[in-house]
Short mmCIF file of C-alpha atoms in Angstrom, two decimals:
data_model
loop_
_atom_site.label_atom_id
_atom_site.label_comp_id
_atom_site.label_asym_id
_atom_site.label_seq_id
_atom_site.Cartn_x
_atom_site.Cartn_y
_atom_site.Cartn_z
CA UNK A 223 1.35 -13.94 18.74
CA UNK A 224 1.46 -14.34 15.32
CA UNK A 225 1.33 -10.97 12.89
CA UNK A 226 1.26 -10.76 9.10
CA UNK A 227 2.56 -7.60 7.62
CA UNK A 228 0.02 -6.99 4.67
CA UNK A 229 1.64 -5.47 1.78
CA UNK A 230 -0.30 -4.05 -1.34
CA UNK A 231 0.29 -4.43 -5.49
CA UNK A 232 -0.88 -3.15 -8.20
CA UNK A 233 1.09 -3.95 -10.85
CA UNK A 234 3.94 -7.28 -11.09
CA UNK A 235 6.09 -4.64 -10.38
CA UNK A 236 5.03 -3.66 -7.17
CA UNK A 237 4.04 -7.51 -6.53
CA UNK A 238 7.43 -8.56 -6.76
CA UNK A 239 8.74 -5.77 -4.43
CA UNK A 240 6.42 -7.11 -1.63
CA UNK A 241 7.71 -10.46 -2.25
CA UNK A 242 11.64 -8.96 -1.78
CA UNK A 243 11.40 -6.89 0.75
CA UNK A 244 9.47 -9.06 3.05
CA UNK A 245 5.64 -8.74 3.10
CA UNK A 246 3.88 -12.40 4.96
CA UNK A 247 0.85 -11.66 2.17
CA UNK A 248 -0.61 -9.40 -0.76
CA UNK A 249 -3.45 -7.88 -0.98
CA UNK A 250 -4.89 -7.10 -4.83
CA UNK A 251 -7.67 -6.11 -7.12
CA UNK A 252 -8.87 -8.30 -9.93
CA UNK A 253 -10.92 -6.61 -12.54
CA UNK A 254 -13.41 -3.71 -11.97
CA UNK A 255 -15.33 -4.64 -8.04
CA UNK A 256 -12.74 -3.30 -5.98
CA UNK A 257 -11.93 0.24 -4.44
CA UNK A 258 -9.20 0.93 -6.95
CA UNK A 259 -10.31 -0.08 -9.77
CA UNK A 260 -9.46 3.49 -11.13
CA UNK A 261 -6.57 4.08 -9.02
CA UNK A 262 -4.31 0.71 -9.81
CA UNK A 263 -3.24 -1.21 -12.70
CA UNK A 264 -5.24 -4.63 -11.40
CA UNK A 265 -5.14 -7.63 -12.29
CA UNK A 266 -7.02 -10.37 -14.59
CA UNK A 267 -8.44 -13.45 -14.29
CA UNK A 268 -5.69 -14.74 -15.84
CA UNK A 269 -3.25 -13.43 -14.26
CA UNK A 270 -4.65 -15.10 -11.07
CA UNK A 271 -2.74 -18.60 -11.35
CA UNK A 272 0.65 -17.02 -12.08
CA UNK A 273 0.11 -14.61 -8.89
CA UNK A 274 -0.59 -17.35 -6.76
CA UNK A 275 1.98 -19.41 -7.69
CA UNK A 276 4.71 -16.34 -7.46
CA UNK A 277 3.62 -15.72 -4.04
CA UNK A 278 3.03 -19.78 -2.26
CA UNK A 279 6.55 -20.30 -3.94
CA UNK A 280 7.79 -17.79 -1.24
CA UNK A 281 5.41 -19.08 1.61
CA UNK A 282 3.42 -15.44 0.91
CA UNK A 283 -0.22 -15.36 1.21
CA UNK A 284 -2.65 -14.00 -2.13
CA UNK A 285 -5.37 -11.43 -0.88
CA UNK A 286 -8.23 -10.60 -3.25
CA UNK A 287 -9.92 -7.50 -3.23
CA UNK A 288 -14.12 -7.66 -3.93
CA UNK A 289 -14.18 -4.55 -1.93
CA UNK A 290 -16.86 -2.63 -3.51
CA UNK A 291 -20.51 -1.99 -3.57
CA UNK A 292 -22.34 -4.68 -5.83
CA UNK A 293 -25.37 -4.21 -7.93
CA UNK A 294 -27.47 -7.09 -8.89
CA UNK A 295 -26.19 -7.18 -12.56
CA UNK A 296 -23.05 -7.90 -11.21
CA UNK A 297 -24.02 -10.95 -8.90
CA UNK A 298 -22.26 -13.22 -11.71
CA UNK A 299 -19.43 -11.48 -12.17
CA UNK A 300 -18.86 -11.66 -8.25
CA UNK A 301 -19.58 -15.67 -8.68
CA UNK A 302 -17.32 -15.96 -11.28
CA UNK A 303 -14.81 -13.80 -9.63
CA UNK A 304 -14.97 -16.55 -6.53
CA UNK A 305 -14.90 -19.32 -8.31
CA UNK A 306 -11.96 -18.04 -10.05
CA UNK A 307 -10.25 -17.23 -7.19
CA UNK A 308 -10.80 -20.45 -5.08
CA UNK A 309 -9.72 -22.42 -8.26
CA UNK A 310 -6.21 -20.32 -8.49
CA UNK A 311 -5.54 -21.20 -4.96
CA UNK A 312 -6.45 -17.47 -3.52
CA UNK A 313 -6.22 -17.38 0.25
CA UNK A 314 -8.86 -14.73 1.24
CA UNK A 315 -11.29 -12.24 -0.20
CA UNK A 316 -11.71 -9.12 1.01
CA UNK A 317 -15.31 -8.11 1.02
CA UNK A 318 -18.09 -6.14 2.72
CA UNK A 319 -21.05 -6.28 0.55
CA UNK A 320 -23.26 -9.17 2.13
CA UNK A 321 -24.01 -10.54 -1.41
CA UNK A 322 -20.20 -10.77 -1.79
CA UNK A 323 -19.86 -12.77 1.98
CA UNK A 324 -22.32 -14.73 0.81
CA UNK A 325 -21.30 -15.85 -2.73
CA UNK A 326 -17.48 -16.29 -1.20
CA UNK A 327 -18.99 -18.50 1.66
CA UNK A 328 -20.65 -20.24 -0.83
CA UNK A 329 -17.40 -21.14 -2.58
CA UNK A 330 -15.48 -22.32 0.22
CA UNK A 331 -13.12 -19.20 0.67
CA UNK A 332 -11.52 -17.40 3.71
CA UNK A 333 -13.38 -14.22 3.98
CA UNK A 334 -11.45 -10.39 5.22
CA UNK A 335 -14.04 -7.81 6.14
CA UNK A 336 -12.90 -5.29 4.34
CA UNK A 337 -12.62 -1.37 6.09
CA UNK A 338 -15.97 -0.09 4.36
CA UNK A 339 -18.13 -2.44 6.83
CA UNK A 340 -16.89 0.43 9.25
CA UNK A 341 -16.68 -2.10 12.29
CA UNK A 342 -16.14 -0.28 15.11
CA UNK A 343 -17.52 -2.52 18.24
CA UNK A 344 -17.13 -5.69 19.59
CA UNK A 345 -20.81 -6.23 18.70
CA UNK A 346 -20.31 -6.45 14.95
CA UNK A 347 -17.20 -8.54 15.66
CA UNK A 348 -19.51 -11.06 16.75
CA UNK A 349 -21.87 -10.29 13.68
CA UNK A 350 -19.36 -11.04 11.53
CA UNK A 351 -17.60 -13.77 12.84
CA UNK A 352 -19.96 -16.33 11.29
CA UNK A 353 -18.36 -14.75 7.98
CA UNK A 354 -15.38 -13.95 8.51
CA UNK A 355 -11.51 -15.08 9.74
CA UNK A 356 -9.62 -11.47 9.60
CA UNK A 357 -11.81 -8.00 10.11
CA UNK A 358 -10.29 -4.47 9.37
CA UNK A 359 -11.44 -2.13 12.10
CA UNK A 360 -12.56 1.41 11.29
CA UNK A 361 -9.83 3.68 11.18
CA UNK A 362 -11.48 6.29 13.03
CA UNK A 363 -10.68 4.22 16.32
CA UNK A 364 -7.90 4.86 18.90
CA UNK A 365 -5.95 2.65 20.70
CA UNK A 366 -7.71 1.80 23.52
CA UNK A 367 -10.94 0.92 21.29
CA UNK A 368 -8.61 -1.30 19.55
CA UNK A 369 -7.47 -2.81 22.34
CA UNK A 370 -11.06 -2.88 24.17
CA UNK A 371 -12.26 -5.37 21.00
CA UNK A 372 -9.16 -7.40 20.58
CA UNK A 373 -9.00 -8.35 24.25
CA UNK A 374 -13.16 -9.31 24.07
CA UNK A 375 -12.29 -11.57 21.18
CA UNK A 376 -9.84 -13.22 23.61
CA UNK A 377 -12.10 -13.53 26.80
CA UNK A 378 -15.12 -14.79 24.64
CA UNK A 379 -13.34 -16.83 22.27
CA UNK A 380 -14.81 -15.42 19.40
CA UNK A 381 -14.19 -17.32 16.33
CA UNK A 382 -14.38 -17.43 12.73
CA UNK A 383 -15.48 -20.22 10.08
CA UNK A 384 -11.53 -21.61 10.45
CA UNK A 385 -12.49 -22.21 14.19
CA UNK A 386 -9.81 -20.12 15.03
CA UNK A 387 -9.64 -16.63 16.79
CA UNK A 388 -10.83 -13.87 14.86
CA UNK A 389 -8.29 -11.68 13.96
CA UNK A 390 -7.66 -8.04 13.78
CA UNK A 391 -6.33 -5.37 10.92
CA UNK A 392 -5.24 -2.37 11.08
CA UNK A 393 -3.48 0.11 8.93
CA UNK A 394 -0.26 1.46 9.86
CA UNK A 395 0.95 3.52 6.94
CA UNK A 396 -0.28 5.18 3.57
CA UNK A 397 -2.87 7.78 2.39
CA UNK A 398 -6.10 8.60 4.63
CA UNK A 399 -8.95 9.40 3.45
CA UNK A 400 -11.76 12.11 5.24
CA UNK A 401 -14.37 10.33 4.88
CA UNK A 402 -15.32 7.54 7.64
CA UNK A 403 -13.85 4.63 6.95
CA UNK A 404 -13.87 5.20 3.19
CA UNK A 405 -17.70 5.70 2.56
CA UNK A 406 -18.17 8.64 0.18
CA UNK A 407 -20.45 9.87 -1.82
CA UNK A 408 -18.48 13.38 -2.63
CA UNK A 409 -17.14 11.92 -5.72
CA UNK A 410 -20.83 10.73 -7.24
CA UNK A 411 -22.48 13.78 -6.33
CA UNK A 412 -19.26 15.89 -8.18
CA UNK A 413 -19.22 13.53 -11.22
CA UNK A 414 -21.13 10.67 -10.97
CA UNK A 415 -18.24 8.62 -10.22
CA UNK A 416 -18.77 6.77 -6.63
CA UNK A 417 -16.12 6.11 -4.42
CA UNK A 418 -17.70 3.53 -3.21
CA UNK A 419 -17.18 1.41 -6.67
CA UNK A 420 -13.60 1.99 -6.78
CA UNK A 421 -14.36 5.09 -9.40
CA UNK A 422 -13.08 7.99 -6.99
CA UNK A 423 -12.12 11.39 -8.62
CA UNK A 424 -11.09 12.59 -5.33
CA UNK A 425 -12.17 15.69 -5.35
CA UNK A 426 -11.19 16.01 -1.87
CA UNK A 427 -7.90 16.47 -2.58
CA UNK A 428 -8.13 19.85 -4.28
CA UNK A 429 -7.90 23.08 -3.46
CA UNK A 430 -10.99 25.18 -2.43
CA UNK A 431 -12.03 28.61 -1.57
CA UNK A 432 -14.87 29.57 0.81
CA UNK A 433 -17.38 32.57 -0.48
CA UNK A 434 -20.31 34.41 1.54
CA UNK A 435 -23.44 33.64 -0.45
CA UNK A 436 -25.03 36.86 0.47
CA UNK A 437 -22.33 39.36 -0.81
CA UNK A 438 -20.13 36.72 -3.00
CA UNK A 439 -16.65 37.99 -0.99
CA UNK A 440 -14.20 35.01 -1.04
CA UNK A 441 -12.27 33.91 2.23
CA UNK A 442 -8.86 32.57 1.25
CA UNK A 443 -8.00 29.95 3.93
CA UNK A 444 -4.89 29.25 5.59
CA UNK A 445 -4.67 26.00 4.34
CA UNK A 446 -7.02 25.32 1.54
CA UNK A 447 -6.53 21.53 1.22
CA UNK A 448 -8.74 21.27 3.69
CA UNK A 449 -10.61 18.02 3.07
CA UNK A 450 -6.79 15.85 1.93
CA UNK A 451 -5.33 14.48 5.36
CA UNK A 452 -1.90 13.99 5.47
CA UNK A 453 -0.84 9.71 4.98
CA UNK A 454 -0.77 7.64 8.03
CA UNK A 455 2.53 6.90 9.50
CA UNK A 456 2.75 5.02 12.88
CA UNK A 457 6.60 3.76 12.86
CA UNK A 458 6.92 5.54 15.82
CA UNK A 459 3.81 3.97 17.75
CA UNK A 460 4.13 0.37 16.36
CA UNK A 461 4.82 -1.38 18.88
CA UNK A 462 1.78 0.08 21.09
CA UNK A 463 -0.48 -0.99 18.22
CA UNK A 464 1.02 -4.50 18.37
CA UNK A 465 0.94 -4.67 21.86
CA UNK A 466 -3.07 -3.70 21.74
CA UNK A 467 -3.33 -6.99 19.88
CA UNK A 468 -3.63 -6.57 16.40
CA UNK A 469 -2.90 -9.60 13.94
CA UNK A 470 -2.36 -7.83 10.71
CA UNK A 471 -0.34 -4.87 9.50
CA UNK A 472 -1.77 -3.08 6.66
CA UNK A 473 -0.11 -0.68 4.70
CA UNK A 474 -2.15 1.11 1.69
CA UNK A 475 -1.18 1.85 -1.91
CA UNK A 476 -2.74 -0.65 -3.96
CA UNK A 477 -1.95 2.17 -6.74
CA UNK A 478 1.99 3.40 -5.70
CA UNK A 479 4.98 2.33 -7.45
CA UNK A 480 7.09 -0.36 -6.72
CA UNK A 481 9.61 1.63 -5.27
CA UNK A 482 6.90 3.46 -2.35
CA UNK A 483 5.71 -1.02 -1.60
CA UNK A 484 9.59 -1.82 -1.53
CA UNK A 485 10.09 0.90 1.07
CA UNK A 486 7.02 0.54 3.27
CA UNK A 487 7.66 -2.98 3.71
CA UNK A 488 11.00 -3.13 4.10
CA UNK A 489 10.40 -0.79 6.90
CA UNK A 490 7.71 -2.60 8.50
CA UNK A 491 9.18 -5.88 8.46
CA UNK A 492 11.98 -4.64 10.19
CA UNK A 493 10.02 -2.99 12.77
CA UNK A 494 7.87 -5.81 13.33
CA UNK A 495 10.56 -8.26 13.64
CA UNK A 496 12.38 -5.95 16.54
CA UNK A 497 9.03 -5.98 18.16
CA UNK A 498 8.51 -10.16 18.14
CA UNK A 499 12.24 -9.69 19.66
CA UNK A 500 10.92 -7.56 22.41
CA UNK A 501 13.95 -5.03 20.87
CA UNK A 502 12.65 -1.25 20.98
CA UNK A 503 14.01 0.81 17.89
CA UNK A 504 16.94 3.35 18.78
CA UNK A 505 16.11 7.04 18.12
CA UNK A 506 19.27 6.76 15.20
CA UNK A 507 17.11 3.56 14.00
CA UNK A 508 13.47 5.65 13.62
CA UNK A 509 15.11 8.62 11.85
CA UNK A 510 16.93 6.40 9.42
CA UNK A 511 12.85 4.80 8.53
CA UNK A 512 11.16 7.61 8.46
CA UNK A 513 14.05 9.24 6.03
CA UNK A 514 13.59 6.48 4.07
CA UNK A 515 9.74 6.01 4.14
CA UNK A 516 9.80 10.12 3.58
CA UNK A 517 11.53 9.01 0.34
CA UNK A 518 8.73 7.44 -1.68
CA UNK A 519 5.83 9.05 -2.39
CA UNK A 520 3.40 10.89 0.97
CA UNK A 521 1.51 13.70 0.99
CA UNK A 522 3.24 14.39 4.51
CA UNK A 523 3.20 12.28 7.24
CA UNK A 524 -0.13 12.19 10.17
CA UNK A 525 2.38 10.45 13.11
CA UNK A 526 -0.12 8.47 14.40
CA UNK A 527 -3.33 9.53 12.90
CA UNK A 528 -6.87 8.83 14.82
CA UNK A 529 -5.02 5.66 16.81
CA UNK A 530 -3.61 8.42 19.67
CA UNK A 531 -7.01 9.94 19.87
CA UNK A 532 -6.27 12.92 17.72
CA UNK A 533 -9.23 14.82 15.11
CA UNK A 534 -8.55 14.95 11.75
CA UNK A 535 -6.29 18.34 11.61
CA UNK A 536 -3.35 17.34 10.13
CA UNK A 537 -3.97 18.55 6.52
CA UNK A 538 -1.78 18.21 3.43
CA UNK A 539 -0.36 21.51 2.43
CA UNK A 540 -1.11 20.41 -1.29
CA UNK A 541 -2.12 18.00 -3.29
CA UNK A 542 1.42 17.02 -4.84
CA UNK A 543 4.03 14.21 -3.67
CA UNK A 544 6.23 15.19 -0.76
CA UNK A 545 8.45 12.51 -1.17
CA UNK A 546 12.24 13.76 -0.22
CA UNK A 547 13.58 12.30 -3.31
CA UNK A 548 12.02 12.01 -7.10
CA UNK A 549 12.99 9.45 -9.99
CA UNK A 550 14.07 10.79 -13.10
CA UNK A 551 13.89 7.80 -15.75
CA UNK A 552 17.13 7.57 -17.64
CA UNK A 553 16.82 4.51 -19.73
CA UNK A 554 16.00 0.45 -20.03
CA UNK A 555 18.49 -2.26 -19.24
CA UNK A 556 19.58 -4.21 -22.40
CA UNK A 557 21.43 -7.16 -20.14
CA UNK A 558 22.57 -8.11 -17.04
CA UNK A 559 25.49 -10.37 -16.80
CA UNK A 560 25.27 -13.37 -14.00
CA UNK A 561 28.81 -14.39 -13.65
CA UNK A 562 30.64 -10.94 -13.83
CA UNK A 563 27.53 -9.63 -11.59
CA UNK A 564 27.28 -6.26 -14.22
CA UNK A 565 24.21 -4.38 -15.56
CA UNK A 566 24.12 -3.03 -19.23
CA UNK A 567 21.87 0.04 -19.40
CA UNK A 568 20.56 2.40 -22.67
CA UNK A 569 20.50 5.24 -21.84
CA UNK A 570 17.51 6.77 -23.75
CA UNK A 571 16.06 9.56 -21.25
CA UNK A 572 18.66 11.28 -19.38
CA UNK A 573 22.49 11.15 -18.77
CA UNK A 574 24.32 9.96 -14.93
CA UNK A 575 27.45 10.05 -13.23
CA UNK A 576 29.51 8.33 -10.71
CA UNK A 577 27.86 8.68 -7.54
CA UNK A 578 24.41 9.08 -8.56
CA UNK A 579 21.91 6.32 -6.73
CA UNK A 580 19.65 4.89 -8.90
CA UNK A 581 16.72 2.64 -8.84
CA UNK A 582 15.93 -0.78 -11.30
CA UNK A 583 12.18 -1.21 -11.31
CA UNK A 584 10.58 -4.64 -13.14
CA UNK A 585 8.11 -7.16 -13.12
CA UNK A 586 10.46 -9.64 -11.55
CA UNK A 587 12.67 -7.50 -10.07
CA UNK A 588 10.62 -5.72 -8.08
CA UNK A 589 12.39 -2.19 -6.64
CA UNK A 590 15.90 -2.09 -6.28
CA UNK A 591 18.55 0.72 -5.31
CA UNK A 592 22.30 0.88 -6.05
CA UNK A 593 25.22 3.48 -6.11
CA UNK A 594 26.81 3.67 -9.72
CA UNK A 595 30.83 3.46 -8.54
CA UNK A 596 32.40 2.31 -11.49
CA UNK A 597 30.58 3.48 -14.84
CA UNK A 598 32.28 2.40 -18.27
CA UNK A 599 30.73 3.20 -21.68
CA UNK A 600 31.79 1.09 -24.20
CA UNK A 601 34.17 -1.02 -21.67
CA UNK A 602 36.10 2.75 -21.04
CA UNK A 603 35.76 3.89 -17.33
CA UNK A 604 34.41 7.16 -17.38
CA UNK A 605 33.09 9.68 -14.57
CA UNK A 606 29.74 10.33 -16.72
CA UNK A 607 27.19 9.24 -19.60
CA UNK A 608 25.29 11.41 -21.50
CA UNK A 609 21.76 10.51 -22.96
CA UNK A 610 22.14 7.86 -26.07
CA UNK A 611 25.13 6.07 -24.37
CA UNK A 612 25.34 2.54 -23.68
CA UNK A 613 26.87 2.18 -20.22
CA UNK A 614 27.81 -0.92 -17.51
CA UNK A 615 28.77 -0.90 -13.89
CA UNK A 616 28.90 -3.67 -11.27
CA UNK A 617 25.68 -4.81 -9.35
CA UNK A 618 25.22 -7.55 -7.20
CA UNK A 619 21.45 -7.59 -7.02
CA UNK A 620 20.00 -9.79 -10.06
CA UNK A 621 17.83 -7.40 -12.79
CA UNK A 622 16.21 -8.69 -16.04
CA UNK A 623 16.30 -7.19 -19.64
CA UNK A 624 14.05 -4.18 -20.33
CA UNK A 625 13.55 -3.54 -16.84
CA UNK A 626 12.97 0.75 -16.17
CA UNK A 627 16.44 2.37 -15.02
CA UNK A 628 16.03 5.84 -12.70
CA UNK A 629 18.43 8.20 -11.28
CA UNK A 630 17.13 9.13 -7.84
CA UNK A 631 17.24 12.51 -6.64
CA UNK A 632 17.26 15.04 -3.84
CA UNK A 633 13.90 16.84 -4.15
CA UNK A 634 14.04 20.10 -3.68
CA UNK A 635 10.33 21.05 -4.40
#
């Protein structure tokens, strides 16, 4: 069977880490009608052709998001959106608003159902086959639900407009969200700000107190966050999602840095490919991804989440990023020299050392991590650089002028 691993971006930066660390396609938001349109950089219309032609030079798929609820003023925006798209070369649009299906139809593109049509039978699957190619199921299912529809669409033969099978996405990593399947209207009724256009305040994620109406005493709970799940994480139960029969691997974070897409698909591309090899992780193997997924930004992991059958109790303990390890931005790089392999850095923000790991984030470059083990300022080694130095050290991995320099370190928070 085949399986995509569906990587998000935001930004070039985090596009170009999918690309590197080994994501089959990209998911993205273009303009304002999609569900991060506050939450992400996005891209524009123009940005479309270069995207496209980034990603098919690398045999990588282009997702577009048109994700959101659509009012009727914006039924030409949504055409022109399409048109766009189909002229760029987009693969697929990811939609759920029937006036989006239809307008995408219309223009001769792949349709995604997107994860706010809630599909949670095999029922709608057949609704929206005569729409759709890929379908994101609710995430409220388990396993065997999963595996319930994906063996119907088999023994029915239930296909979409490409004639072929339908397929199925899931999400296997990134931030959850309490409400079902994304629909909420907490935000609006808070701020007038709806969710379900992409505007979210997420008010969810803060901190609240419960108080008696009657006598106004205030009941401090254990743990107040009590409407912020902790993110998704199913390295450990991968391979029982793939064997259920899932065709696409989503992981979430359409507004995370480069460094959190690098991580989560590097992980998840190796995982997947031990699976195809029929190769179980070793228990030395699943530590050393979850260290390193635990690295990048989480609000604490949810090992398995709804997929093992579980309620929704596993609540963040605040609202801030638990990653094990924060970036401290020291500087820009000024030059990177091909033949000698070495990186020239200004140091503008804060000073480093031998030893220290540090991360190169770009819009080319993507995310990439090193070990300074031979600084020189001026062409003097030296053991450390203090903020306004100039410094080089060897590199092997290819970085780009003004790119964003970080130390990475142990969070102790």
């Amino acid at each position: 069977m085949s399986v995509k691993l569906l990587s998000p971006a935001g930004s070039f930066e985090s596009l170009s880490a999918a690309l590197e660390n080994g994501a089959h396609a990209v998911y993205l938001g273009v303009g304002k009608l999609n569900m991060r349109s506050r939450g992400a950089v996005n891209f524009t219309v123009d940005d479309l052709p270069e995207v496209t032609q980034k990603c098919h030079a690398r045999g990588v798929e282009v997702w577009m998001t048109l994700n959101t609820v659509v009012f009727d003023d914006e039924i030409e925006q949504v055409k022109c959106l399409c048109d766009a798209a189909k002229n760029a070369g987009v693969d697929a649009v990811i939609a759920a608003d029937t006036a989006v299906l239809e307008i995408a139809k219309a223009a001769g593109l792949s349709i995604h159902l997107s994860v706010q049509a809630n599909i949670a039978n095999l029922e709608a699957v057949r609704f929206y086959a005569r729409y759709a190619d890929v379908m994101v199921l609710a995430r409220e299912l388990s396993l065997e639900q999963i595996s319930r529809i994906c063996k119907g669409i088999r023994e029915e033969h239930i296909t979409g407009p490409s004639g072929e099978l339908v397929k199925i996405e899931v999400f296997v990593h990134g931030a959850l969200c309490v409400a079902v399947s994304g629909k909420c209207y907490m935000s609006l009724a808070a701020f007038n700000t709806s969710a379900n256009r992409g505007d979210c305040y997420q008010v969810c994620r803060r901190a609240f107190t419960v108080r008696d109406a009657v006598n106004g005493n205030e009941l401090e709970i254990d743990n107040h966050y009590v409407m912020s799940p902790k993110d998704l994480c199913t390295i450990e139960i991968l391979p029982r999602l793939l064997d259920a029969g899932v065709s696409v691997l989503k992981i979430e974070g359409r507004g995370r840095s480069a460094d959190y897409v690098a991580a989560a698909t590097k992980v998840y591309r190796e995982a997947l490919e031990l699976w195809q090899k029929n190769t179980p992780p070793d228990e030395a193997l699943l530590e050393k991804w979850k260290q390193r997924l635990g690295g990048v930004f989480n609000r604490g992991f949810w090992q398995g989440g709804y997929y093992l059958g579980e309620k929704c109790g596993e609540w963040a303990a605040s609202a801030e990023n638990k990653a094990t390890r924060k970036k401290v931005l020291c500087g820009r790089v000024v030059n990177y020299f091909a033949k000698s392999k070495i990186v020239q850095v200004q140091l503008t923000g804060a000073g480093i050392k031998n030893g220290d790991t540090f991360l190169i984030t770009g819009p080319t470059t993507g995310a990439v991590e090193g070990v300074i083990d031979s600084l020189h300022i001026d062409g003097i080694p030296a053991e450390q650089a203090e903020k306004g130095s100039e410094i080089t050290f060897p590199f092997d991995t290819v970085v780009r002028k003004n790119d964003s320099f970080y130390i990475l370190q142990n969070n102790e928070s």
